[in-house]
Amino acid sequence: RAMAQRVGDYWFAFASTGKPEPQNEPAWSPSTKANDTVMEFGDAIAPQNNFMQRRLNVFVDLLSVLGKFVNRE
């Protein structure tokens, strides 16, 4: 229940202000190419840098290869 409340606080802050930044919680900065950060909601709530980056790169590369087959004329 405590984690659900904390996650709900992030959603409420985002819905209210457009920024997922509830009081007394870790800041959730926007993810950009220069700042590849996501918020992990696990045993603790904390920002993670380069979260699953290698796995995401493989997925993006796979989509690129598949796109060449699908868009073939």
Short mmCIF file of N, CA, C and O in Angstrom, two decimals:
data_model
loop_
_atom_site.label_atom_id
_atom_site.label_comp_id
_atom_site.label_asym_id
_atom_site.label_seq_id
_atom_site.Cartn_x
_atom_site.Cartn_y
_atom_site.Cartn_z
N ARG A 1 0.80 -1.20 0.00
CA ARG A 1 0.00 0.00 0.00
C ARG A 1 0.85 1.27 0.00
O ARG A 1 0.51 2.24 -0.65
N ALA A 2 1.94 1.23 0.71
CA ALA A 2 2.79 2.42 0.79
C ALA A 2 3.39 2.74 -0.58
O ALA A 2 3.43 3.91 -0.99
N MET A 3 3.83 1.70 -1.30
CA MET A 3 4.40 1.94 -2.64
C MET A 3 3.32 2.44 -3.58
O MET A 3 3.56 3.35 -4.38
N ALA A 4 2.12 1.87 -3.51
CA ALA A 4 1.02 2.32 -4.36
C ALA A 4 0.71 3.79 -4.10
O ALA A 4 0.45 4.56 -5.04
N GLN A 5 0.76 4.21 -2.86
CA GLN A 5 0.52 5.61 -2.51
C GLN A 5 1.60 6.50 -3.12
O GLN A 5 1.30 7.56 -3.69
N ARG A 6 2.85 6.06 -3.03
CA ARG A 6 3.95 6.87 -3.56
C ARG A 6 3.88 6.99 -5.08
O ARG A 6 4.07 8.06 -5.63
N VAL A 7 3.57 5.88 -5.76
CA VAL A 7 3.42 5.91 -7.22
C VAL A 7 2.24 6.81 -7.58
O VAL A 7 2.31 7.61 -8.51
N GLY A 8 1.15 6.70 -6.84
CA GLY A 8 -0.01 7.56 -7.05
C GLY A 8 0.34 9.04 -6.88
O GLY A 8 -0.18 9.89 -7.61
N ASP A 9 1.22 9.34 -5.94
CA ASP A 9 1.65 10.72 -5.74
C ASP A 9 2.37 11.26 -6.98
O ASP A 9 2.17 12.42 -7.36
N TYR A 10 3.16 10.41 -7.62
CA TYR A 10 3.82 10.83 -8.87
C TYR A 10 2.79 11.11 -9.95
O TYR A 10 2.87 12.11 -10.66
N TRP A 11 1.81 10.21 -10.09
CA TRP A 11 0.76 10.41 -11.11
C TRP A 11 -0.05 11.67 -10.82
O TRP A 11 -0.37 12.44 -11.73
N PHE A 12 -0.40 11.89 -9.58
CA PHE A 12 -1.19 13.06 -9.21
C PHE A 12 -0.41 14.35 -9.49
O PHE A 12 -0.96 15.31 -10.04
N ALA A 13 0.87 14.35 -9.14
CA ALA A 13 1.70 15.54 -9.41
C ALA A 13 1.79 15.78 -10.91
O ALA A 13 1.69 16.93 -11.36
N PHE A 14 1.95 14.72 -11.68
CA PHE A 14 2.04 14.87 -13.14
C PHE A 14 0.72 15.39 -13.71
O PHE A 14 0.72 16.31 -14.54
N ALA A 15 -0.39 14.86 -13.26
CA ALA A 15 -1.70 15.30 -13.75
C ALA A 15 -1.99 16.75 -13.34
O ALA A 15 -2.61 17.50 -14.09
N SER A 16 -1.52 17.15 -12.18
CA SER A 16 -1.79 18.49 -11.66
C SER A 16 -0.88 19.57 -12.26
O SER A 16 -1.33 20.69 -12.50
N THR A 17 0.40 19.21 -12.45
CA THR A 17 1.37 20.23 -12.83
C THR A 17 2.08 19.98 -14.16
O THR A 17 2.77 20.85 -14.65
N GLY A 18 1.92 18.77 -14.69
CA GLY A 18 2.64 18.41 -15.91
C GLY A 18 4.05 17.91 -15.62
O GLY A 18 4.80 17.58 -16.52
N LYS A 19 4.41 17.85 -14.33
CA LYS A 19 5.72 17.35 -13.92
C LYS A 19 5.53 16.30 -12.82
O LYS A 19 4.86 16.58 -11.83
N PRO A 20 6.13 15.13 -12.99
CA PRO A 20 5.99 14.09 -11.96
C PRO A 20 6.94 14.34 -10.79
O PRO A 20 7.93 13.64 -10.61
N GLU A 21 6.66 15.37 -10.01
CA GLU A 21 7.55 15.76 -8.93
C GLU A 21 6.78 15.99 -7.63
O GLU A 21 6.57 17.13 -7.21
N PRO A 22 6.35 14.91 -6.97
CA PRO A 22 5.66 15.10 -5.68
C PRO A 22 6.65 15.56 -4.60
O PRO A 22 7.86 15.32 -4.71
N GLN A 23 6.13 16.21 -3.59
CA GLN A 23 6.97 16.69 -2.50
C GLN A 23 7.57 15.51 -1.76
O GLN A 23 6.94 14.46 -1.61
N ASN A 24 8.78 15.69 -1.28
CA ASN A 24 9.49 14.71 -0.45
C ASN A 24 9.78 13.40 -1.18
O ASN A 24 9.90 12.35 -0.54
N GLU A 25 9.86 13.44 -2.50
CA GLU A 25 10.21 12.26 -3.29
C GLU A 25 11.37 12.62 -4.22
O GLU A 25 11.57 13.79 -4.53
N PRO A 26 12.11 11.61 -4.69
CA PRO A 26 13.20 11.91 -5.62
C PRO A 26 12.68 12.60 -6.88
O PRO A 26 11.60 12.27 -7.37
N ALA A 27 13.45 13.56 -7.39
CA ALA A 27 13.06 14.28 -8.60
C ALA A 27 13.13 13.34 -9.80
O ALA A 27 14.02 12.50 -9.91
N TRP A 28 12.19 13.50 -10.71
CA TRP A 28 12.13 12.69 -11.93
C TRP A 28 12.36 13.63 -13.10
O TRP A 28 11.44 14.25 -13.62
N SER A 29 13.61 13.75 -13.51
CA SER A 29 13.94 14.68 -14.59
C SER A 29 13.58 14.07 -15.94
O SER A 29 13.56 12.85 -16.09
N PRO A 30 13.27 14.92 -16.93
CA PRO A 30 12.93 14.41 -18.26
C PRO A 30 14.08 13.62 -18.87
O PRO A 30 15.25 13.96 -18.68
N SER A 31 13.76 12.57 -19.59
CA SER A 31 14.77 11.78 -20.29
C SER A 31 15.02 12.40 -21.66
O SER A 31 14.09 12.64 -22.42
N THR A 32 16.27 12.68 -21.95
CA THR A 32 16.68 13.23 -23.23
C THR A 32 17.90 12.46 -23.71
O THR A 32 18.42 11.60 -22.98
N LYS A 33 18.37 12.76 -24.91
CA LYS A 33 19.59 12.09 -25.38
C LYS A 33 20.77 12.41 -24.47
O LYS A 33 21.62 11.57 -24.21
N ALA A 34 20.82 13.63 -23.97
CA ALA A 34 21.91 14.03 -23.08
C ALA A 34 21.72 13.52 -21.66
O ALA A 34 22.68 13.34 -20.92
N ASN A 35 20.47 13.28 -21.25
CA ASN A 35 20.16 12.83 -19.90
C ASN A 35 19.28 11.59 -19.99
O ASN A 35 18.07 11.67 -19.90
N ASP A 36 19.91 10.44 -20.18
CA ASP A 36 19.17 9.18 -20.34
C ASP A 36 18.86 8.60 -18.97
O ASP A 36 19.53 7.70 -18.49
N THR A 37 17.85 9.16 -18.32
CA THR A 37 17.49 8.75 -16.97
C THR A 37 16.03 8.37 -16.91
O THR A 37 15.18 9.04 -17.49
N VAL A 38 15.74 7.27 -16.23
CA VAL A 38 14.37 6.86 -15.99
C VAL A 38 14.19 6.69 -14.48
O VAL A 38 15.16 6.60 -13.74
N MET A 39 12.95 6.67 -14.04
CA MET A 39 12.67 6.46 -12.62
C MET A 39 12.32 5.00 -12.41
O MET A 39 11.43 4.47 -13.09
N GLU A 40 13.03 4.35 -11.52
CA GLU A 40 12.76 2.95 -11.21
C GLU A 40 11.90 2.88 -9.95
O GLU A 40 12.24 3.46 -8.92
N PHE A 41 10.79 2.21 -10.07
CA PHE A 41 9.90 1.98 -8.93
C PHE A 41 10.07 0.53 -8.51
O PHE A 41 9.43 -0.37 -9.04
N GLY A 42 10.98 0.30 -7.59
CA GLY A 42 11.27 -1.05 -7.12
C GLY A 42 11.26 -1.06 -5.60
O GLY A 42 10.38 -0.48 -4.97
N ASP A 43 12.27 -1.72 -5.02
CA ASP A 43 12.39 -1.71 -3.55
C ASP A 43 12.50 -0.27 -3.06
O ASP A 43 12.06 0.05 -1.96
N ALA A 44 13.10 0.57 -3.88
CA ALA A 44 13.19 2.00 -3.60
C ALA A 44 12.81 2.74 -4.87
O ALA A 44 12.83 2.18 -5.96
N ILE A 45 12.43 3.99 -4.73
CA ILE A 45 12.15 4.84 -5.88
C ILE A 45 13.39 5.69 -6.09
O ILE A 45 13.78 6.45 -5.20
N ALA A 46 14.01 5.51 -7.27
CA ALA A 46 15.25 6.24 -7.52
C ALA A 46 15.49 6.36 -9.02
O ALA A 46 15.13 5.47 -9.78
N PRO A 47 16.11 7.47 -9.43
CA PRO A 47 16.46 7.60 -10.85
C PRO A 47 17.57 6.62 -11.22
O PRO A 47 18.45 6.34 -10.41
N GLN A 48 17.48 6.09 -12.42
CA GLN A 48 18.49 5.16 -12.93
C GLN A 48 19.02 5.69 -14.26
O GLN A 48 18.24 6.01 -15.14
N ASN A 49 20.32 5.74 -14.40
CA ASN A 49 20.95 6.18 -15.65
C ASN A 49 21.18 4.99 -16.56
O ASN A 49 21.53 3.91 -16.10
N ASN A 50 20.97 5.22 -17.86
CA ASN A 50 21.19 4.20 -18.88
C ASN A 50 20.48 2.89 -18.56
O ASN A 50 21.02 1.81 -18.75
N PHE A 51 19.26 2.99 -18.10
CA PHE A 51 18.46 1.83 -17.69
C PHE A 51 18.25 0.89 -18.87
O PHE A 51 17.67 1.27 -19.88
N MET A 52 18.75 -0.31 -18.76
CA MET A 52 18.59 -1.35 -19.78
C MET A 52 19.04 -0.87 -21.16
O MET A 52 18.49 -1.28 -22.18
N GLN A 53 20.06 -0.03 -21.21
CA GLN A 53 20.47 0.59 -22.47
C GLN A 53 20.90 -0.44 -23.51
O GLN A 53 20.50 -0.34 -24.67
N ARG A 54 21.68 -1.43 -23.13
CA ARG A 54 22.11 -2.43 -24.11
C ARG A 54 20.92 -3.18 -24.69
O ARG A 54 20.84 -3.42 -25.88
N ARG A 55 19.97 -3.55 -23.84
CA ARG A 55 18.78 -4.27 -24.30
C ARG A 55 17.95 -3.39 -25.23
O ARG A 55 17.46 -3.85 -26.26
N LEU A 56 17.81 -2.13 -24.89
CA LEU A 56 17.06 -1.21 -25.75
C LEU A 56 17.75 -1.01 -27.09
O LEU A 56 17.09 -0.94 -28.13
N ASN A 57 19.07 -0.93 -27.09
CA ASN A 57 19.81 -0.77 -28.34
C ASN A 57 19.61 -1.97 -29.25
O ASN A 57 19.43 -1.82 -30.46
N VAL A 58 19.62 -3.19 -28.70
CA VAL A 58 19.37 -4.39 -29.50
C VAL A 58 17.97 -4.33 -30.08
O VAL A 58 17.75 -4.63 -31.26
N PHE A 59 16.99 -3.93 -29.30
CA PHE A 59 15.61 -3.84 -29.76
C PHE A 59 15.47 -2.81 -30.89
O PHE A 59 14.84 -3.09 -31.91
N VAL A 60 16.08 -1.65 -30.74
CA VAL A 60 16.01 -0.61 -31.77
C VAL A 60 16.68 -1.10 -33.05
O VAL A 60 16.17 -0.90 -34.15
N ASP A 61 17.82 -1.76 -32.92
CA ASP A 61 18.51 -2.30 -34.09
C ASP A 61 17.66 -3.35 -34.79
O ASP A 61 17.58 -3.40 -36.02
N LEU A 62 17.00 -4.20 -34.01
CA LEU A 62 16.12 -5.23 -34.58
C LEU A 62 14.96 -4.58 -35.34
O LEU A 62 14.62 -5.01 -36.44
N LEU A 63 14.37 -3.55 -34.77
CA LEU A 63 13.28 -2.85 -35.46
C LEU A 63 13.76 -2.24 -36.77
O LEU A 63 13.05 -2.26 -37.77
N SER A 64 14.97 -1.73 -36.77
CA SER A 64 15.53 -1.14 -37.98
C SER A 64 15.68 -2.20 -39.07
O SER A 64 15.32 -1.98 -40.23
N VAL A 65 16.19 -3.36 -38.71
CA VAL A 65 16.37 -4.45 -39.68
C VAL A 65 15.01 -4.94 -40.18
O VAL A 65 14.81 -5.12 -41.38
N LEU A 66 14.07 -5.15 -39.27
CA LEU A 66 12.74 -5.61 -39.66
C LEU A 66 12.04 -4.59 -40.54
O LEU A 66 11.33 -4.95 -41.48
N GLY A 67 12.26 -3.32 -40.27
CA GLY A 67 11.64 -2.26 -41.07
C GLY A 67 12.10 -2.31 -42.51
O GLY A 67 11.32 -2.02 -43.43
N LYS A 68 13.33 -2.71 -42.73
CA LYS A 68 13.84 -2.81 -44.10
C LYS A 68 13.11 -3.90 -44.88
O LYS A 68 12.85 -3.75 -46.06
N PHE A 69 12.74 -4.99 -44.20
CA PHE A 69 12.00 -6.06 -44.85
C PHE A 69 10.54 -5.69 -45.08
O PHE A 69 9.97 -5.98 -46.12
N VAL A 70 9.94 -5.04 -44.13
CA VAL A 70 8.52 -4.67 -44.21
C VAL A 70 8.30 -3.60 -45.25
O VAL A 70 7.33 -3.63 -46.01
N ASN A 71 9.20 -2.63 -45.33
CA ASN A 71 9.03 -1.51 -46.25
C ASN A 71 9.63 -1.76 -47.64
O ASN A 71 9.71 -0.86 -48.44
N ARG A 72 10.01 -2.98 -47.88
CA ARG A 72 10.61 -3.33 -49.17
C ARG A 72 9.56 -3.22 -50.27
O ARG A 72 8.42 -3.65 -50.12
N GLU A 73 9.92 -2.61 -51.37
CA GLU A 73 8.97 -2.41 -52.47
C GLU A 73 9.28 -3.32 -53.60
O GLU A 73 10.31 -3.63 -53.96
#
